[in-house]
Coordinates of C-alpha atoms in Angstrom, one line a residue:
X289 CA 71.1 79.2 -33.8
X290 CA 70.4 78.8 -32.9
X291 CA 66.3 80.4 -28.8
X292 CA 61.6 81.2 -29.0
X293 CA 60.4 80.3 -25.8
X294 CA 63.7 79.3 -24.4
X295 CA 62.4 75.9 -25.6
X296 CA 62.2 76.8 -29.2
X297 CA 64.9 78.7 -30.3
X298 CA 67.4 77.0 -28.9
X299 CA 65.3 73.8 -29.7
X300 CA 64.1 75.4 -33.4
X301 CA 67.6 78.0 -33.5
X302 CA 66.4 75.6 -33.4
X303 CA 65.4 79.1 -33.7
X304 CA 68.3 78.9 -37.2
X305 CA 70.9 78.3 -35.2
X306 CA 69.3 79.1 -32.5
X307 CA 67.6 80.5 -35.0
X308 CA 67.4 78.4 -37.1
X309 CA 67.0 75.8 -39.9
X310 CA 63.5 75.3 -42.0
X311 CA 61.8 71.9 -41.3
X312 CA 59.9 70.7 -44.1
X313 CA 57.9 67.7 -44.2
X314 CA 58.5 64.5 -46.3
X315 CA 58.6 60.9 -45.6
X316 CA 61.6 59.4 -44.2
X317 CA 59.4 56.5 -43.0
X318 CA 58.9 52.7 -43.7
X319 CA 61.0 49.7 -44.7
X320 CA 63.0 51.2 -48.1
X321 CA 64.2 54.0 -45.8
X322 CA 65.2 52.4 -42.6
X323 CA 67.1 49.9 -44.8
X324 CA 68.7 52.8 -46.7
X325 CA 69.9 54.4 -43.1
X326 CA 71.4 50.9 -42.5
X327 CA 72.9 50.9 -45.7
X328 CA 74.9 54.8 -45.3
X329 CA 75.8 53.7 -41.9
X330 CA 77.5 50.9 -42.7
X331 CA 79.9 53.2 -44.7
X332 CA 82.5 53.6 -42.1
X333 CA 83.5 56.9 -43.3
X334 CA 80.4 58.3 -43.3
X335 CA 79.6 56.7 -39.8
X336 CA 82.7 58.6 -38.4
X337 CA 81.3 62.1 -40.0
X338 CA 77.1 61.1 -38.7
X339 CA 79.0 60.3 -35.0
X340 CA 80.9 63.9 -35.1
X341 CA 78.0 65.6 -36.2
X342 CA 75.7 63.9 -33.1
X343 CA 78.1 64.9 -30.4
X344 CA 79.0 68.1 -31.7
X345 CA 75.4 68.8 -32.1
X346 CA 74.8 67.5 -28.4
X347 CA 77.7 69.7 -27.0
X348 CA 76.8 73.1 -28.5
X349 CA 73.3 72.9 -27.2
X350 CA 74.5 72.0 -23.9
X351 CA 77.3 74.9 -24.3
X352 CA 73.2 77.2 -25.5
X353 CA 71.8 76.2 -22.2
X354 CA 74.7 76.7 -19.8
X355 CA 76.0 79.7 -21.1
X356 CA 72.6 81.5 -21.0
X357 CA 71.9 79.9 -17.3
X358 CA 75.4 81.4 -15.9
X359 CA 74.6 84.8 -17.6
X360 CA 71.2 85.0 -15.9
X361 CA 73.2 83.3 -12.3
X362 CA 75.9 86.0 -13.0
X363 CA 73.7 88.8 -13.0
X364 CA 70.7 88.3 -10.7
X365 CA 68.4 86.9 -14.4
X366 CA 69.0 90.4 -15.5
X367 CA 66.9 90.2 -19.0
X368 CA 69.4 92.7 -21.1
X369 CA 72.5 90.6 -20.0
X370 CA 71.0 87.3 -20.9
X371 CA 69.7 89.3 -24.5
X372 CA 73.1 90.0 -24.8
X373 CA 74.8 86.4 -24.3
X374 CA 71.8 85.2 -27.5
X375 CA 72.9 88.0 -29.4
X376 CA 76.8 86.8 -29.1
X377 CA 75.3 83.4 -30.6
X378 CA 73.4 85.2 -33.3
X379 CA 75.7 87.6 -34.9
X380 CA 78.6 86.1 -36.1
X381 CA 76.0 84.2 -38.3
X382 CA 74.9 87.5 -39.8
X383 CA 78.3 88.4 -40.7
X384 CA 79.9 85.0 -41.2
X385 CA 77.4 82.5 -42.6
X386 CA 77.6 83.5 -46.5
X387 CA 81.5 83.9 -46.2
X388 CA 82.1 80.7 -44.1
X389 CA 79.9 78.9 -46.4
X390 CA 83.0 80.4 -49.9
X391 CA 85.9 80.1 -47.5
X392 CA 85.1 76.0 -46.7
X393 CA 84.9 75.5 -50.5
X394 CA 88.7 75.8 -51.0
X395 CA 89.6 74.6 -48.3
X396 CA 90.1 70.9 -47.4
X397 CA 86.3 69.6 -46.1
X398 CA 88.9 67.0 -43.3
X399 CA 91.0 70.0 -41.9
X400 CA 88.1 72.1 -41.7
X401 CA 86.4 69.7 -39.7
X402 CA 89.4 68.7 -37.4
X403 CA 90.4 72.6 -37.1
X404 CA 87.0 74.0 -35.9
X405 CA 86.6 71.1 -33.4
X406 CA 89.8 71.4 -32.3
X407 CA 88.8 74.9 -31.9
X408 CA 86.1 74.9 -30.3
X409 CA 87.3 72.1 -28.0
X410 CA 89.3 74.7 -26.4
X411 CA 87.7 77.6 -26.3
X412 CA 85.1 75.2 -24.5
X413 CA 87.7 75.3 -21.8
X414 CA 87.8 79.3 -21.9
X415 CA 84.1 78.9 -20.1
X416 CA 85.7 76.8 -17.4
X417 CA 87.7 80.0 -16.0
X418 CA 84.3 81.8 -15.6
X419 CA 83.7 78.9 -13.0
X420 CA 87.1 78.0 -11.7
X421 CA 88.4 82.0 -11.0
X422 CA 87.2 82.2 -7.0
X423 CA 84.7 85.3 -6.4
X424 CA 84.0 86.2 -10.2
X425 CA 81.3 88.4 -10.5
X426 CA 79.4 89.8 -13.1
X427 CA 81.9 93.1 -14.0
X428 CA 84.6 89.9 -15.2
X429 CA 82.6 87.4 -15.7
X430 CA 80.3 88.7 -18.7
X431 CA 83.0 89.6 -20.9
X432 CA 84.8 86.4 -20.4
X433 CA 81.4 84.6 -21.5
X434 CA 80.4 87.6 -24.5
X435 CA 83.8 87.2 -26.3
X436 CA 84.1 83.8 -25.6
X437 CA 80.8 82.8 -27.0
X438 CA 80.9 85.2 -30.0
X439 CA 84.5 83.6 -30.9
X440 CA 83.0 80.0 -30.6
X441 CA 80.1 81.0 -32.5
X442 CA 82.0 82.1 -35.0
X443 CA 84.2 79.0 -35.5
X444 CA 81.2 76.9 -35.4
X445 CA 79.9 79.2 -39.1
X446 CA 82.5 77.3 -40.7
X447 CA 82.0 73.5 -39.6
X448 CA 77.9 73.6 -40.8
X449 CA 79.3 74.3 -44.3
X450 CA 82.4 71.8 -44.6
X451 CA 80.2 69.1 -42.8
X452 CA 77.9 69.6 -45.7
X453 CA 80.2 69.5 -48.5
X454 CA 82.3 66.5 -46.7
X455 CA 79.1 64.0 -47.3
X456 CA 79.0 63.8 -51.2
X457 CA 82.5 63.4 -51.0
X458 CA 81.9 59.9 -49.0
X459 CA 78.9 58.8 -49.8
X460 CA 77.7 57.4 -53.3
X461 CA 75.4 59.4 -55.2
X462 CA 72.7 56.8 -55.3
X463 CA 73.0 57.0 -51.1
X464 CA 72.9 60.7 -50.9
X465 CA 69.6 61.1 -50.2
X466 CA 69.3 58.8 -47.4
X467 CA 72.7 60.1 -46.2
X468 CA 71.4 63.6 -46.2
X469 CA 68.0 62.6 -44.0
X470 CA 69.6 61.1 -41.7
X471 CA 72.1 64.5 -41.0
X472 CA 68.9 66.6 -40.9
X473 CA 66.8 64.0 -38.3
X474 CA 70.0 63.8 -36.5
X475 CA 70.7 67.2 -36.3
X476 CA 67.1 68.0 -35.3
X477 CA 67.4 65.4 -32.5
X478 CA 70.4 66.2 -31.2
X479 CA 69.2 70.1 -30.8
X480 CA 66.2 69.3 -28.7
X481 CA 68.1 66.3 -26.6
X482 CA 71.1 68.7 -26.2
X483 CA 69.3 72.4 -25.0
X484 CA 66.2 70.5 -23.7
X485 CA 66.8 67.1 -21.7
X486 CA 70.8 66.6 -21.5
X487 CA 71.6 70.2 -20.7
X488 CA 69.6 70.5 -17.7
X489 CA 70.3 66.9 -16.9
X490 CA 73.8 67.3 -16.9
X491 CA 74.3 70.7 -15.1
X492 CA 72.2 70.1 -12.0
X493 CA 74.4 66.5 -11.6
X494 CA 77.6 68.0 -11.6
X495 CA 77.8 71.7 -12.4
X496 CA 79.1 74.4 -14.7
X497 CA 82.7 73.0 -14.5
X498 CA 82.8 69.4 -15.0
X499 CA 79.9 70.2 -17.6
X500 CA 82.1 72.0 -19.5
X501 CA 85.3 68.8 -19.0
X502 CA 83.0 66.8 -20.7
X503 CA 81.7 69.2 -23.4
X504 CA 85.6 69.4 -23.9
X505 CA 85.7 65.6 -24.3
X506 CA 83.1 65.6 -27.1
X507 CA 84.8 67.9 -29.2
X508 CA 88.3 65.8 -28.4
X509 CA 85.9 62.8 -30.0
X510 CA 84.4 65.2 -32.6
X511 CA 88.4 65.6 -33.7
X512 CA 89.2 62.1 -33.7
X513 CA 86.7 61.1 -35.8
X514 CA 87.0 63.5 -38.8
X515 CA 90.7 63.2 -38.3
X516 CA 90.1 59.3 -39.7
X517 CA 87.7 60.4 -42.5
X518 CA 89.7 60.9 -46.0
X519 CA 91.4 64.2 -47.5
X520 CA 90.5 63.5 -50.9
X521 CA 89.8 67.5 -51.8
X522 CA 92.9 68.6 -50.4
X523 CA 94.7 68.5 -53.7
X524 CA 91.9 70.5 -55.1
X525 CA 91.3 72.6 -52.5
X526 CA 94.9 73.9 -52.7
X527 CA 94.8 74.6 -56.2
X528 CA 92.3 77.4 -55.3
X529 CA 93.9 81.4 -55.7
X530 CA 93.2 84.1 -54.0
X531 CA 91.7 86.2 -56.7
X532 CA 89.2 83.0 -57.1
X533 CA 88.0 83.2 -53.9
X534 CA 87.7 87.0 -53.5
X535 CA 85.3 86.5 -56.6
X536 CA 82.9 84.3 -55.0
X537 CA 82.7 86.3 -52.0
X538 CA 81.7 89.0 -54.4
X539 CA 79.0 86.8 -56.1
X540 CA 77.9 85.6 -52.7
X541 CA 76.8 89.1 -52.0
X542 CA 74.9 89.4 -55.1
X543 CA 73.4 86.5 -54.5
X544 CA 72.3 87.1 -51.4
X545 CA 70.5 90.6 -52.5
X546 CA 69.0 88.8 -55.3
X547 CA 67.3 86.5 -53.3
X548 CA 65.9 89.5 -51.0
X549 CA 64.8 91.1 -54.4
X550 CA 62.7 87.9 -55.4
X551 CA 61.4 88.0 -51.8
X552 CA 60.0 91.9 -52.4
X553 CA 58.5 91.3 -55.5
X554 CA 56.5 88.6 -54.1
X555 CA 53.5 89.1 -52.0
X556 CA 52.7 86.2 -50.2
X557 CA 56.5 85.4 -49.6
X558 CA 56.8 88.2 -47.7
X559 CA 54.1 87.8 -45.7
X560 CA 54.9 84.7 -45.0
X561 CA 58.1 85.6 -44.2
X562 CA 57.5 88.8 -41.7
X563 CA 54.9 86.4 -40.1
X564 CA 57.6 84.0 -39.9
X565 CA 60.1 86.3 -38.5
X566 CA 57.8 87.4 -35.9
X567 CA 57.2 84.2 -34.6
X568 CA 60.8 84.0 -34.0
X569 CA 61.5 87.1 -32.5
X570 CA 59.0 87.0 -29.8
X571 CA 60.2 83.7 -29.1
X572 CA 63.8 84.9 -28.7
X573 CA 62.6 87.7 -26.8
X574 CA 60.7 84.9 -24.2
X575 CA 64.1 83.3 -23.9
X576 CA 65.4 86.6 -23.0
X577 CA 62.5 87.5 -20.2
X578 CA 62.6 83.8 -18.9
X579 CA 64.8 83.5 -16.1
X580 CA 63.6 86.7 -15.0
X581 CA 60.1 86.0 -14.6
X582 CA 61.0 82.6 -12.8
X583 CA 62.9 84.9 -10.2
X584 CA 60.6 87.7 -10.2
X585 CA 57.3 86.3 -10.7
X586 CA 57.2 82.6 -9.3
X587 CA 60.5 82.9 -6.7
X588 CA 62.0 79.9 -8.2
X589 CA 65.3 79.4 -9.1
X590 CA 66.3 79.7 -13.1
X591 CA 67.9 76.3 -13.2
X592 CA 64.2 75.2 -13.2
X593 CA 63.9 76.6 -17.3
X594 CA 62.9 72.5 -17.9
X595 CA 59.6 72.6 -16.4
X596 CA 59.0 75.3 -19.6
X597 CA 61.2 73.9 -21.7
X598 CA 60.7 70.4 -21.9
X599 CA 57.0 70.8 -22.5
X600 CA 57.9 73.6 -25.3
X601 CA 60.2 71.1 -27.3
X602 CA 57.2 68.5 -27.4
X603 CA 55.1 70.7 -28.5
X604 CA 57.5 71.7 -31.3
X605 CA 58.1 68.0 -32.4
X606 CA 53.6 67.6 -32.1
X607 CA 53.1 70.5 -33.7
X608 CA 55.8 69.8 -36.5
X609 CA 53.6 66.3 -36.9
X610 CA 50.2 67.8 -36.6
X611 CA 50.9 70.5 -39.0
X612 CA 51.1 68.0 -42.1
X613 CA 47.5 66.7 -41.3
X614 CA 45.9 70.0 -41.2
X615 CA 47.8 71.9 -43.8
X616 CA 47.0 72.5 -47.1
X617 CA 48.2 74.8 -50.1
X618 CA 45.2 76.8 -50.2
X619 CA 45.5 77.5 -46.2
X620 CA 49.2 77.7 -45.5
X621 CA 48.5 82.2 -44.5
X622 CA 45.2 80.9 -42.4
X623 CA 47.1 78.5 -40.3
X624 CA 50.0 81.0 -40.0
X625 CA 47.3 83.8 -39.0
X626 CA 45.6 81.8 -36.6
X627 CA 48.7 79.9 -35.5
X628 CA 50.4 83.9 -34.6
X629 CA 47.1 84.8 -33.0
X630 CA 47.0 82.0 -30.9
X631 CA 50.5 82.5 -29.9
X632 CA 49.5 85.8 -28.7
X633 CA 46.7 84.1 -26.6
X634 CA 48.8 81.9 -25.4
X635 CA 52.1 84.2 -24.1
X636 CA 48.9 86.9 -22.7
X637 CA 47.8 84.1 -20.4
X638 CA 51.3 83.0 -19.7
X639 CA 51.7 85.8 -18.5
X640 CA 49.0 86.7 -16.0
X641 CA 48.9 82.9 -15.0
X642 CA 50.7 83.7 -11.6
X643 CA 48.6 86.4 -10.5
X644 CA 45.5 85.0 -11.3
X645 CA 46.2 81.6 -9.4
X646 CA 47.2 84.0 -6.6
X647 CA 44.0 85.6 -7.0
X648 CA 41.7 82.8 -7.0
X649 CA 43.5 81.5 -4.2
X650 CA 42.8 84.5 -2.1
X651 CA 38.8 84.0 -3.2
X652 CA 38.5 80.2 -1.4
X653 CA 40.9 81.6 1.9
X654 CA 43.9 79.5 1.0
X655 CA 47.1 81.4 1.7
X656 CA 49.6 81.7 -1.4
X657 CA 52.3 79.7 -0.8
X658 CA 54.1 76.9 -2.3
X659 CA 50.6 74.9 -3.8
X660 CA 49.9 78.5 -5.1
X661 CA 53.3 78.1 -7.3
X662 CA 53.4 74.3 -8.3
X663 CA 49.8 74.9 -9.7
X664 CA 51.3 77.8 -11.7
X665 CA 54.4 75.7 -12.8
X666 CA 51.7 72.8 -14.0
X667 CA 49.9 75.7 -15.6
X668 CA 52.6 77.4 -17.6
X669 CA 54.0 74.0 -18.7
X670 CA 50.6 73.1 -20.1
X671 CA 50.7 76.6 -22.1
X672 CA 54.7 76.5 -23.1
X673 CA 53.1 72.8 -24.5
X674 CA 50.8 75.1 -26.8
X675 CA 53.3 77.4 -27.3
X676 CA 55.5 75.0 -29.2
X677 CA 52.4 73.0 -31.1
X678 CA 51.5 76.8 -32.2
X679 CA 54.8 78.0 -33.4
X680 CA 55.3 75.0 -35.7
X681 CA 52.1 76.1 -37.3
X682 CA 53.9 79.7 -37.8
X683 CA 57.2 78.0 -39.1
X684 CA 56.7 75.0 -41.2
X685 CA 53.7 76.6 -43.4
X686 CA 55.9 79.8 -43.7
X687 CA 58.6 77.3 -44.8
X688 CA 56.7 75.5 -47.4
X689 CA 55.6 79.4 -48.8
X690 CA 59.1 79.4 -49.1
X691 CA 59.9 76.7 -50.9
X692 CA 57.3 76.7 -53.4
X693 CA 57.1 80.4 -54.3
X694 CA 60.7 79.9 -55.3
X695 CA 62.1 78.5 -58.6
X696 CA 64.6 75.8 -57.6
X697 CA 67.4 78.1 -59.4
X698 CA 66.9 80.8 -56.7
X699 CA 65.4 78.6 -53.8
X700 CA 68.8 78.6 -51.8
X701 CA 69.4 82.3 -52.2
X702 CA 65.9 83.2 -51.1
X703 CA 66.4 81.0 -47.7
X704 CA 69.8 82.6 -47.5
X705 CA 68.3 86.0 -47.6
X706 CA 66.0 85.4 -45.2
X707 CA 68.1 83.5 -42.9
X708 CA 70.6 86.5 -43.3
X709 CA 68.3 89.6 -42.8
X710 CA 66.0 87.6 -39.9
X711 CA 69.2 87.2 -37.9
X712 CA 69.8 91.1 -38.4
X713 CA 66.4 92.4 -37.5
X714 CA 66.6 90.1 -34.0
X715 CA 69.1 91.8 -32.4
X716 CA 67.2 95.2 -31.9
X717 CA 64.0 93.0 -30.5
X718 CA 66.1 91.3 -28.1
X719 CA 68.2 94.4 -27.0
X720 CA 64.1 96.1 -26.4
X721 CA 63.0 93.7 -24.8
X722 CA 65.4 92.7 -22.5
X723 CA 65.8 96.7 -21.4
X724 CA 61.8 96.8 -21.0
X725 CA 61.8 94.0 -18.8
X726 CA 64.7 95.6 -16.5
X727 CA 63.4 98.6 -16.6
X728 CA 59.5 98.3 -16.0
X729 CA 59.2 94.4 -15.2
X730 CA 59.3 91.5 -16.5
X731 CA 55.5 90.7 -16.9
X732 CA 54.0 94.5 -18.0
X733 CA 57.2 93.6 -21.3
X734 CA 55.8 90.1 -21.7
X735 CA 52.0 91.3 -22.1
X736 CA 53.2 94.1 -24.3
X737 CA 54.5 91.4 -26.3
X738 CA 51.3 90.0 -26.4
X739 CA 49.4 92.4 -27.4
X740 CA 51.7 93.0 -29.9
X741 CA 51.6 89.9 -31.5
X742 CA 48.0 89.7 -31.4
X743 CA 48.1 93.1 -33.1
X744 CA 49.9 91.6 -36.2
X745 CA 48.2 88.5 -36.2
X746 CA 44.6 91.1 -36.6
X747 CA 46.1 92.9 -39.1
X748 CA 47.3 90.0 -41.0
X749 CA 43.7 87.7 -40.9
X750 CA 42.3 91.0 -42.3
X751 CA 45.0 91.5 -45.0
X752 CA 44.8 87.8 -45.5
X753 CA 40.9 88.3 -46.5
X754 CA 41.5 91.5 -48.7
X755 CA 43.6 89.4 -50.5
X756 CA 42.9 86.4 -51.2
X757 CA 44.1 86.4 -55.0
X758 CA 47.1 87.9 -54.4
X759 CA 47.9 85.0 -51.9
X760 CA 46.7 82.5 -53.4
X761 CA 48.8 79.7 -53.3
X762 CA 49.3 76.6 -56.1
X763 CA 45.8 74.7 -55.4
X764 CA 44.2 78.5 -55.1
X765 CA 43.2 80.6 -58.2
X766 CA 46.3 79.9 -59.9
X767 CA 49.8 79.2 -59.1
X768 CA 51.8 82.3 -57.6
X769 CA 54.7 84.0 -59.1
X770 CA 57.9 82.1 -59.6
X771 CA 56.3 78.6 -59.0
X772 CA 58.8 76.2 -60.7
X773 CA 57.3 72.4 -61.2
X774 CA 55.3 70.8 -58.6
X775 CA 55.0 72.4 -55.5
X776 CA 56.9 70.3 -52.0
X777 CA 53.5 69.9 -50.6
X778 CA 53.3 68.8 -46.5
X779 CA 52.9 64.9 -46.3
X780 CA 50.9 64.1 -42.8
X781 CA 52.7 62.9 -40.0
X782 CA 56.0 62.5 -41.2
X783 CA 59.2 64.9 -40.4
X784 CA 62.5 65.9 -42.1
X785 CA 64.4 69.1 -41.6
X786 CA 66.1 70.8 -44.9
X787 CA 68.9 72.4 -44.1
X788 CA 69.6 74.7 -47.4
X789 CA 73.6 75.9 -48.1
X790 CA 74.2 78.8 -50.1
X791 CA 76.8 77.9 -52.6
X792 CA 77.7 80.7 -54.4
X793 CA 79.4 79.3 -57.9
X794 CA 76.4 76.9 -57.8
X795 CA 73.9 79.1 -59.9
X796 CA 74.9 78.8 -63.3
X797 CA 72.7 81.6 -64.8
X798 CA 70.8 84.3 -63.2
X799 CA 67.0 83.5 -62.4
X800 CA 64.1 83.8 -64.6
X801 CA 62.8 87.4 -65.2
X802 CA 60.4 88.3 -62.8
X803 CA 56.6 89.6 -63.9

């Protein structure tokens, strides 16, 4: 999952989920592919799986926002309590992503489906008790909502994978890849919809616990309608031993470490991947310090997150479109440079955009009062706006390193890897930061962030000119190491989102030797 500024993550998961899942640009656009979306929906099984997928999609993010809203109501916006509720959504995909993804492939793709939204229809209604027990503070409360998110989380590993594998086994081949767009624009929607526009929609009409009866109701529909699709694995899938699947688990792993291996041996893939993982650390660590520096800073409640989030997810879905006009393959490391230094601009003045309204309104005689703080709010919407436009130039460039740098045989387990390790390294950022901000105050952590980030955005423009052969990319010098075939070059104006699945029998022979 998923959370950068609260907007992003959760929006990007997003930041994978939450934090989130690579966006890569190619055209879904024109007559030939609407018609093609026509033609997949029209295949009723398939329109039962793309209508589970939306309103499980909608309900999760809703279940993001709410959960991290009643942490921060719980306990006063305290930033290491809410690190702590992001962290319960991120680490069961450290530990559970590679082994859901081997687990799901003996098992039946229906019953996976049905069981993990059956499951995590009721341990939606877990969250009600955190609203419906009279006087619950924060010393019951916060376990109730850790273990309950980290179990939900869990079961959630488990339906990405057999969602996945359930579409090939209902859709023609010749309709796959029409079938498969229209699962990533979907789920891309539904993300931003669901954390950015329904969440807070939804909660200030009726509340935590009629929020969380309908959330319940989604899953219910989310049951029903893979319960209609068609078991045609099942046989299959019981045929499967034990000792089978003990093996794959064990060539997961290896997988997985030989994907990190290709990403060491490569020098612009690992830039563009600590760049990359920057970018979405500091933006978890914003979602973090957020409700804390609405309470602290600007005196407004933290149910008001839209007036940062919506702007943030428009930037992401601009900057995600604006990316493909300006990118190139010989300035993918510029653009992520410049889009991580801008970033640090841009949080540094977030930042100190209270105090210096308050300042300047001091200078002209006006008294600070509630002008002082709607001109703040216009003002730090404008920069959360930015914020977005410039983390899509961090992630989508960084992305398309990604997937050129890697041979196709390798591709998955290099995003795997990354995916895997990124979620791993957030934890201790979040756990900082959050402390920091309780501990000194929430705007002396965010413009330490700041400075940070500008501090590896320097260093990495002045790497970046050192050396330019080493990261040349395919239209530089020469192609770089591991290129297989054409490169997925950015096409202007015109989104997807790739989704890549480890699948761990799927490599058939280990990857080319490295120079």
């Amino acid at each position: 999952m998923p959370i950068p500024p609260a907007p992003t993550r959760m929006v990007e998961l997003w930041l994978k989920r939450l934090m989130s899942e690579p966006i890569s640009v190619t055209s879904t656009s024109g007559d030939s592919g609407g018609a093609s979306f026509r033609a997949v929906l029209s295949n009723r099984n398939f329109l039962y799986l793309w209508m589970a997928q939306l309103f499980s999609q909608l309900a999760q993010q809703m279940i993001n926002y709410a959960v991290f809203l009643q942490v921060s109501d719980l306990t006063q916006a305290s930033s290491t309590a809410t690190a702590g509720i992001i962290i319960c959504f991120t680490l069961p995909a450290v530990f559970f992503s590679a082994i859901a993804g081997v687990f799901v492939e003996h098992q039946s793709k229906k019953r996976m489906l049905v069981a993990t939204n059956i499951g995590r229809g009721v341990l939606v209604l877990f969250y009600i008790l955190t609203v419906a027990i009279p006087h619950l503070d924060a010393v019951f409360g916060l376990p109730i909502l850790y273990i309950n998110t980290l179990i939900f989380s869990t079961v959630s590993q488990f339906f990405a994978p057999a969602e996945a594998a359930m579409i090939p086994l209902i859709v023609k081949r010749d309709k796959l890849i029409a079938a498969n767009s229209l699962f990533n624009l979907t789920l891309t929607a539904s993300q931003l919809i669901g954390f950015v526009f329904l969440g807070p929609l939804l909660l200030r009409l009726v509340g935590y616990r009629f929020l969380y009866v309908v959330l319940f109701a989604f899953f219910a529909l989310c049951a029903w309608l893979t319960w209609r699709l068609p078991d045609a694995d099942a046989a299959a899938a019981e045929e499967e031993t034990g000792d089978g699947m003990r093996a794959k688990l064990r060539f997961a792993w290896d997988e997985l470490k030989e994907g990190w291996t290709f990403i060491r041996s490569d020098a612009a893939l690992m830039i563009a991947i600590v760049y990359w993982s920057v970018a979405i650390s500091v933006f978890f660590m914003m979602a973090t310090l957020g409700p804390k520096f609405l309470q602290d800073v600007l005196h407004v409640d933290p149910t008001h997150l839209y007036f940062i989030l919506v702007p943030g997810g428009i930037g992401l879905v601009a900057g995600v479109v604006l990316v493909g006009r300006f990118a190139t393959e010989r300035n993918r490391t510029v653009l992520i440079n410049y889009g991580l230094l801008a970033a640090g601009i841009g949080l540094l003045l977030l930042a100190l955009t209270y105090n210096t309204v308050h300042f300047v309104a001091g200078l002209i005689g006006s008294v600070p009062g509630p002008t002082t703080v709607s001109i703040s709010q216009v003002i730090i919407g404008g920069l959360a706006l930015f914020l977005g436009i410039f983390n899509s130039f961090i992630s989508v460039p960084a992305q398309t390193v990604l997937q050129e740098r890697a041979p196709e045989d390798i591709r998955a387990r290099v995003f795997g890897a990354f995916y895997t390790v990124c979620n791993a390294l957030l934890i201790l950022p979040l756990v900082v930061a959050g402390a920091m901000a309780d501990f000194i105050g929430v705007l002396p952590t965010m413009v330490i962030i700041a400075v940070l980030v500008l501090v590896v955005a320097g260093v990495g423009l002045a790497y970046q000119r050192a050396h330019q052969g080493i990261l040349a990319g395919p239209g530089g010098d020469g192609p770089g190491p591991g290129l297989s075939g054409e490169p997925e070059a950015l096409v202007p104006g015109t989104i997807a989102v790739e989704m890549p699945h480890i699948h761990p029998g799927g490599a058939d022979r280990p990857p080319a030797p490295r120079p």
